[in-house]
Amino acid sequence: ELLNSQEPSVEEQATYEGAELDMCRKQRKNRMLANMKFIGHLYLRQLLSAKVILSVSRELVSCDSEDDVPAEHALECVCELLVNIGYTLESQPAGQEVVKQVCCRLLGLKNNTNADGGPAYCKRVQFMIQDLLETRAAGWSKKSFKSSAKTKGEIRLEQAWDIECKSMGVETPTAEVTIAGQRPTYLTPVM
């Protein structure tokens, strides 16, 4: 029921028209993706078990029935979920099998064709799946071109590093490599 459709309800269709209806669709889609991110963060904080994630992700990609073709928004949601928890989920024995099954299913769906012989999904969804599979193949590391919040000490260290690199004639990297789906360090137990 969480992901039944991103289409507006009958009441909304009667109320809105044109651009307002498109805005309503966009808001529903953003809400679904935010829900996936929320579920992922609950898992990272150990408030949801891997069993729940298994159930949600397998249902989104219809792992149990190969004949079912999930809707595009369901594939977007599972990609969003895996990007947010992939590293942590795959680092657990139960999660490895889930990630493997879902990624195999996504690869098959990406290459699916419809009755006309054309691709079953739009290019945007195909590239989203491809990005997820490439991120997984790279050990869940991905480049982030937007900087995250840093302490003054981290900024000073980064500035010193930039100055040192420039003095040696080496270009400093503009992208920051992050691990997608890694449990935040402030949540990992200290032993």
PDB file of C-alpha atoms in Angstrom:
ATOM      1  CA  GLU A   1       0.000   0.000   0.000  1.00  0.00           C
ATOM      2  CA  LEU A   2       2.999   2.235   0.576  1.00  0.00           C
ATOM      3  CA  LEU A   3       3.859   2.025  -3.119  1.00  0.00           C
ATOM      4  CA  ASN A   4       0.539   1.279  -4.804  1.00  0.00           C
ATOM      5  CA  SER A   5       0.880   4.064  -7.304  1.00  0.00           C
ATOM      6  CA  GLN A   6       2.327   7.441  -7.817  1.00  0.00           C
ATOM      7  CA  GLU A   7      -0.776   8.404  -9.727  1.00  0.00           C
ATOM      8  CA  PRO A   8      -3.045  10.929  -8.005  1.00  0.00           C
ATOM      9  CA  SER A   9      -6.292   9.710  -6.496  1.00  0.00           C
ATOM     10  CA  VAL A  10      -9.633  10.260  -8.235  1.00  0.00           C
ATOM     11  CA  GLU A  11     -10.328  13.130  -5.851  1.00  0.00           C
ATOM     12  CA  GLU A  12      -7.003  14.769  -6.681  1.00  0.00           C
ATOM     13  CA  GLN A  13      -7.580  14.286 -10.409  1.00  0.00           C
ATOM     14  CA  ALA A  14     -10.943  16.032 -10.087  1.00  0.00           C
ATOM     15  CA  THR A  15      -9.408  18.882  -8.099  1.00  0.00           C
ATOM     16  CA  TYR A  16      -6.201  19.486 -10.072  1.00  0.00           C
ATOM     17  CA  GLU A  17      -5.408  19.770 -13.742  1.00  0.00           C
ATOM     18  CA  GLY A  18      -2.328  20.191 -15.929  1.00  0.00           C
ATOM     19  CA  ALA A  19       0.735  21.406 -14.075  1.00  0.00           C
ATOM     20  CA  GLU A  20      -0.897  20.963 -10.667  1.00  0.00           C
ATOM     21  CA  LEU A  21      -1.526  17.283 -11.451  1.00  0.00           C
ATOM     22  CA  ASP A  22       2.112  16.856 -12.499  1.00  0.00           C
ATOM     23  CA  MET A  23       3.194  18.516  -9.261  1.00  0.00           C
ATOM     24  CA  CYS A  24       0.972  16.100  -7.320  1.00  0.00           C
ATOM     25  CA  ARG A  25       2.626  13.124  -9.093  1.00  0.00           C
ATOM     26  CA  LYS A  26       6.084  14.517  -8.325  1.00  0.00           C
ATOM     27  CA  GLN A  27       5.206  15.001  -4.649  1.00  0.00           C
ATOM     28  CA  ARG A  28       3.932  11.410  -4.394  1.00  0.00           C
ATOM     29  CA  LYS A  29       7.097  10.087  -6.031  1.00  0.00           C
ATOM     30  CA  ASN A  30       9.320  12.164  -3.738  1.00  0.00           C
ATOM     31  CA  ARG A  31       7.345  10.899  -0.734  1.00  0.00           C
ATOM     32  CA  MET A  32       7.858   7.273  -1.815  1.00  0.00           C
ATOM     33  CA  LEU A  33      11.604   7.792  -2.261  1.00  0.00           C
ATOM     34  CA  ALA A  34      11.786   9.571   1.107  1.00  0.00           C
ATOM     35  CA  ASN A  35       9.998   6.599   2.708  1.00  0.00           C
ATOM     36  CA  MET A  36      12.642   4.259   1.257  1.00  0.00           C
ATOM     37  CA  LYS A  37      15.385   6.478   2.613  1.00  0.00           C
ATOM     38  CA  PHE A  38      13.639   6.492   5.993  1.00  0.00           C
ATOM     39  CA  ILE A  39      13.371   2.690   6.024  1.00  0.00           C
ATOM     40  CA  GLY A  40      17.064   2.541   5.150  1.00  0.00           C
ATOM     41  CA  HIS A  41      18.006   4.856   8.002  1.00  0.00           C
ATOM     42  CA  LEU A  42      15.901   2.809  10.421  1.00  0.00           C
ATOM     43  CA  TYR A  43      17.850  -0.266   9.313  1.00  0.00           C
ATOM     44  CA  LEU A  44      21.203   1.522   9.719  1.00  0.00           C
ATOM     45  CA  ARG A  45      20.220   2.438  13.276  1.00  0.00           C
ATOM     46  CA  GLN A  46      19.298  -1.211  13.906  1.00  0.00           C
ATOM     47  CA  LEU A  47      15.618  -0.408  14.419  1.00  0.00           C
ATOM     48  CA  LEU A  48      14.635  -2.711  11.542  1.00  0.00           C
ATOM     49  CA  SER A  49      16.004  -6.187  10.954  1.00  0.00           C
ATOM     50  CA  ALA A  50      17.524  -7.551   7.779  1.00  0.00           C
ATOM     51  CA  LYS A  51      14.458  -9.784   7.504  1.00  0.00           C
ATOM     52  CA  VAL A  52      12.225  -6.722   7.013  1.00  0.00           C
ATOM     53  CA  ILE A  53      14.596  -5.276   4.415  1.00  0.00           C
ATOM     54  CA  LEU A  54      14.611  -8.670   2.664  1.00  0.00           C
ATOM     55  CA  SER A  55      10.834  -8.672   2.522  1.00  0.00           C
ATOM     56  CA  VAL A  56      10.548  -5.082   1.302  1.00  0.00           C
ATOM     57  CA  SER A  57      13.237  -5.343  -1.368  1.00  0.00           C
ATOM     58  CA  ARG A  58      12.063  -8.726  -2.691  1.00  0.00           C
ATOM     59  CA  GLU A  59       8.503  -7.429  -2.928  1.00  0.00           C
ATOM     60  CA  LEU A  60       9.597  -4.275  -4.750  1.00  0.00           C
ATOM     61  CA  VAL A  61      11.363  -6.192  -7.524  1.00  0.00           C
ATOM     62  CA  SER A  62       8.944  -9.155  -7.527  1.00  0.00           C
ATOM     63  CA  CYS A  63      11.725 -11.705  -6.903  1.00  0.00           C
ATOM     64  CA  ASP A  64       9.244 -14.493  -6.247  1.00  0.00           C
ATOM     65  CA  SER A  65       7.580 -14.363  -9.660  1.00  0.00           C
ATOM     66  CA  GLU A  66       9.770 -13.893 -12.709  1.00  0.00           C
ATOM     67  CA  ASP A  67       6.714 -13.159 -14.863  1.00  0.00           C
ATOM     68  CA  ASP A  68       5.731 -10.051 -12.901  1.00  0.00           C
ATOM     69  CA  VAL A  69       7.155  -6.820 -14.229  1.00  0.00           C
ATOM     70  CA  PRO A  70       7.354  -4.276 -11.406  1.00  0.00           C
ATOM     71  CA  ALA A  71       6.420  -0.666 -12.033  1.00  0.00           C
ATOM     72  CA  GLU A  72       9.157   1.891 -12.631  1.00  0.00           C
ATOM     73  CA  HIS A  73       8.527   3.627  -9.326  1.00  0.00           C
ATOM     74  CA  ALA A  74       9.078   0.320  -7.475  1.00  0.00           C
ATOM     75  CA  LEU A  75      12.482  -0.072  -9.139  1.00  0.00           C
ATOM     76  CA  GLU A  76      13.383   3.502  -8.246  1.00  0.00           C
ATOM     77  CA  CYS A  77      12.435   2.775  -4.644  1.00  0.00           C
ATOM     78  CA  VAL A  78      14.534  -0.382  -4.387  1.00  0.00           C
ATOM     79  CA  CYS A  79      17.502   1.449  -5.934  1.00  0.00           C
ATOM     80  CA  GLU A  80      17.096   4.259  -3.398  1.00  0.00           C
ATOM     81  CA  LEU A  81      16.894   1.723  -0.563  1.00  0.00           C
ATOM     82  CA  LEU A  82      19.985  -0.209  -1.650  1.00  0.00           C
ATOM     83  CA  VAL A  83      22.042   2.934  -2.232  1.00  0.00           C
ATOM     84  CA  ASN A  84      21.254   3.947   1.343  1.00  0.00           C
ATOM     85  CA  ILE A  85      21.989   0.601   3.033  1.00  0.00           C
ATOM     86  CA  GLY A  86      23.875  -1.563   0.517  1.00  0.00           C
ATOM     87  CA  TYR A  87      27.293  -1.621   2.185  1.00  0.00           C
ATOM     88  CA  THR A  88      25.923  -2.355   5.649  1.00  0.00           C
ATOM     89  CA  LEU A  89      23.404  -4.911   4.386  1.00  0.00           C
ATOM     90  CA  GLU A  90      25.984  -6.751   2.306  1.00  0.00           C
ATOM     91  CA  SER A  91      28.436  -6.873   5.200  1.00  0.00           C
ATOM     92  CA  GLN A  92      26.050  -9.226   7.043  1.00  0.00           C
ATOM     93  CA  PRO A  93      25.636 -12.883   6.006  1.00  0.00           C
ATOM     94  CA  ALA A  94      21.839 -12.675   5.692  1.00  0.00           C
ATOM     95  CA  GLY A  95      22.077  -9.453   3.747  1.00  0.00           C
ATOM     96  CA  GLN A  96      24.566 -10.770   1.187  1.00  0.00           C
ATOM     97  CA  GLU A  97      21.999 -13.158  -0.237  1.00  0.00           C
ATOM     98  CA  VAL A  98      19.334 -10.423  -0.345  1.00  0.00           C
ATOM     99  CA  VAL A  99      21.580  -8.010  -2.210  1.00  0.00           C
ATOM    100  CA  LYS A 100      22.685 -10.733  -4.622  1.00  0.00           C
ATOM    101  CA  GLN A 101      19.102 -11.788  -5.425  1.00  0.00           C
ATOM    102  CA  VAL A 102      17.829  -8.239  -5.832  1.00  0.00           C
ATOM    103  CA  CYS A 103      20.778  -7.163  -8.000  1.00  0.00           C
ATOM    104  CA  CYS A 104      20.402 -10.231 -10.241  1.00  0.00           C
ATOM    105  CA  ARG A 105      16.712  -9.462 -10.619  1.00  0.00           C
ATOM    106  CA  LEU A 106      17.438  -5.793 -11.351  1.00  0.00           C
ATOM    107  CA  LEU A 107      19.957  -6.760 -14.025  1.00  0.00           C
ATOM    108  CA  GLY A 108      17.358  -8.983 -15.674  1.00  0.00           C
ATOM    109  CA  LEU A 109      14.703  -6.279 -15.476  1.00  0.00           C
ATOM    110  CA  LYS A 110      17.062  -3.665 -16.894  1.00  0.00           C
ATOM    111  CA  ASN A 111      17.525  -5.772 -20.010  1.00  0.00           C
ATOM    112  CA  ASN A 112      13.798  -6.660 -20.289  1.00  0.00           C
ATOM    113  CA  THR A 113      11.904  -5.800 -23.436  1.00  0.00           C
ATOM    114  CA  ASN A 114       8.197  -5.168 -23.885  1.00  0.00           C
ATOM    115  CA  ALA A 115       5.893  -6.744 -26.483  1.00  0.00           C
ATOM    116  CA  ASP A 116       7.022  -4.225 -29.135  1.00  0.00           C
ATOM    117  CA  GLY A 117      10.646  -5.288 -28.710  1.00  0.00           C
ATOM    118  CA  GLY A 118      11.639  -2.001 -27.108  1.00  0.00           C
ATOM    119  CA  PRO A 119      13.016  -1.606 -23.587  1.00  0.00           C
ATOM    120  CA  ALA A 120      10.494  -2.247 -20.812  1.00  0.00           C
ATOM    121  CA  TYR A 121      11.772   0.683 -18.749  1.00  0.00           C
ATOM    122  CA  CYS A 122      12.771   4.236 -19.582  1.00  0.00           C
ATOM    123  CA  LYS A 123      16.449   5.167 -19.891  1.00  0.00           C
ATOM    124  CA  ARG A 124      16.403   7.006 -16.566  1.00  0.00           C
ATOM    125  CA  VAL A 125      15.426   3.825 -14.693  1.00  0.00           C
ATOM    126  CA  GLN A 126      17.889   1.737 -16.704  1.00  0.00           C
ATOM    127  CA  PHE A 127      20.713   4.122 -15.810  1.00  0.00           C
ATOM    128  CA  MET A 128      19.612   4.187 -12.173  1.00  0.00           C
ATOM    129  CA  ILE A 129      19.864   0.390 -12.061  1.00  0.00           C
ATOM    130  CA  GLN A 130      23.217   0.499 -13.869  1.00  0.00           C
ATOM    131  CA  ASP A 131      24.561   3.072 -11.377  1.00  0.00           C
ATOM    132  CA  LEU A 132      23.482   0.867  -8.478  1.00  0.00           C
ATOM    133  CA  LEU A 133      25.132  -2.212  -9.981  1.00  0.00           C
ATOM    134  CA  GLU A 134      28.351  -0.290 -10.710  1.00  0.00           C
ATOM    135  CA  THR A 135      28.399   1.149  -7.191  1.00  0.00           C
ATOM    136  CA  ARG A 136      28.069  -2.367  -5.791  1.00  0.00           C
ATOM    137  CA  ALA A 137      30.824  -3.661  -8.086  1.00  0.00           C
ATOM    138  CA  ALA A 138      33.086  -0.856  -6.828  1.00  0.00           C
ATOM    139  CA  GLY A 139      32.629  -1.976  -3.219  1.00  0.00           C
ATOM    140  CA  TRP A 140      29.811   0.535  -2.632  1.00  0.00           C
ATOM    141  CA  SER A 141      32.205   3.467  -3.057  1.00  0.00           C
ATOM    142  CA  LYS A 142      30.968   6.377  -5.086  1.00  0.00           C
ATOM    143  CA  LYS A 143      32.139   9.855  -5.862  1.00  0.00           C
ATOM    144  CA  SER A 144      30.287  12.734  -4.324  1.00  0.00           C
ATOM    145  CA  PHE A 145      30.783  16.137  -5.900  1.00  0.00           C
ATOM    146  CA  LYS A 146      28.949  18.019  -3.175  1.00  0.00           C
ATOM    147  CA  SER A 147      30.810  18.630   0.031  1.00  0.00           C
ATOM    148  CA  SER A 148      29.418  17.574   3.353  1.00  0.00           C
ATOM    149  CA  ALA A 149      29.500  19.494   6.608  1.00  0.00           C
ATOM    150  CA  LYS A 150      32.976  19.602   8.126  1.00  0.00           C
ATOM    151  CA  THR A 151      34.556  20.765  11.336  1.00  0.00           C
ATOM    152  CA  LYS A 152      37.051  23.633  11.378  1.00  0.00           C
ATOM    153  CA  GLY A 153      39.835  21.128  11.956  1.00  0.00           C
ATOM    154  CA  GLU A 154      38.844  19.095   8.898  1.00  0.00           C
ATOM    155  CA  ILE A 155      38.729  22.259   6.790  1.00  0.00           C
ATOM    156  CA  ARG A 156      42.215  23.260   7.974  1.00  0.00           C
ATOM    157  CA  LEU A 157      43.582  19.805   7.158  1.00  0.00           C
ATOM    158  CA  GLU A 158      41.958  19.901   3.730  1.00  0.00           C
ATOM    159  CA  GLN A 159      43.380  23.355   3.061  1.00  0.00           C
ATOM    160  CA  ALA A 160      46.877  22.237   4.125  1.00  0.00           C
ATOM    161  CA  TRP A 161      46.552  19.227   1.828  1.00  0.00           C
ATOM    162  CA  ASP A 162      45.468  21.453  -1.081  1.00  0.00           C
ATOM    163  CA  ILE A 163      48.438  23.800  -0.527  1.00  0.00           C
ATOM    164  CA  GLU A 164      50.854  20.866  -0.331  1.00  0.00           C
ATOM    165  CA  CYS A 165      49.457  19.320  -3.516  1.00  0.00           C
ATOM    166  CA  LYS A 166      49.639  22.622  -5.389  1.00  0.00           C
ATOM    167  CA  SER A 167      53.259  23.148  -4.307  1.00  0.00           C
ATOM    168  CA  MET A 168      54.147  19.738  -5.750  1.00  0.00           C
ATOM    169  CA  GLY A 169      52.213  20.498  -8.950  1.00  0.00           C
ATOM    170  CA  VAL A 170      49.583  17.840  -8.309  1.00  0.00           C
ATOM    171  CA  GLU A 171      45.907  18.554  -8.961  1.00  0.00           C
ATOM    172  CA  THR A 172      43.712  18.067  -5.908  1.00  0.00           C
ATOM    173  CA  PRO A 173      40.678  15.864  -6.403  1.00  0.00           C
ATOM    174  CA  THR A 174      37.361  17.702  -6.734  1.00  0.00           C
ATOM    175  CA  ALA A 175      35.217  14.725  -5.771  1.00  0.00           C
ATOM    176  CA  GLU A 176      34.941  13.072  -2.399  1.00  0.00           C
ATOM    177  CA  VAL A 177      34.742   9.270  -2.387  1.00  0.00           C
ATOM    178  CA  THR A 178      32.131   7.940   0.022  1.00  0.00           C
ATOM    179  CA  ILE A 179      30.859   4.484   0.888  1.00  0.00           C
ATOM    180  CA  ALA A 180      27.188   4.228  -0.074  1.00  0.00           C
ATOM    181  CA  GLY A 181      25.046   2.625   2.590  1.00  0.00           C
ATOM    182  CA  GLN A 182      27.642   2.557   5.334  1.00  0.00           C
ATOM    183  CA  ARG A 183      26.418   2.830   8.911  1.00  0.00           C
ATOM    184  CA  PRO A 184      27.461   6.271  10.224  1.00  0.00           C
ATOM    185  CA  THR A 185      30.542   6.186  12.450  1.00  0.00           C
ATOM    186  CA  TYR A 186      28.681   7.754  15.341  1.00  0.00           C
ATOM    187  CA  LEU A 187      26.354   4.728  15.368  1.00  0.00           C
ATOM    188  CA  THR A 188      29.013   2.013  15.333  1.00  0.00           C
ATOM    189  CA  PRO A 189      29.698   0.593  18.788  1.00  0.00           C
ATOM    190  CA  VAL A 190      33.133   1.321  20.247  1.00  0.00           C
ATOM    191  CA  MET A 191      34.853  -1.748  21.666  1.00  0.00           C
TER     192      MET A 191
END
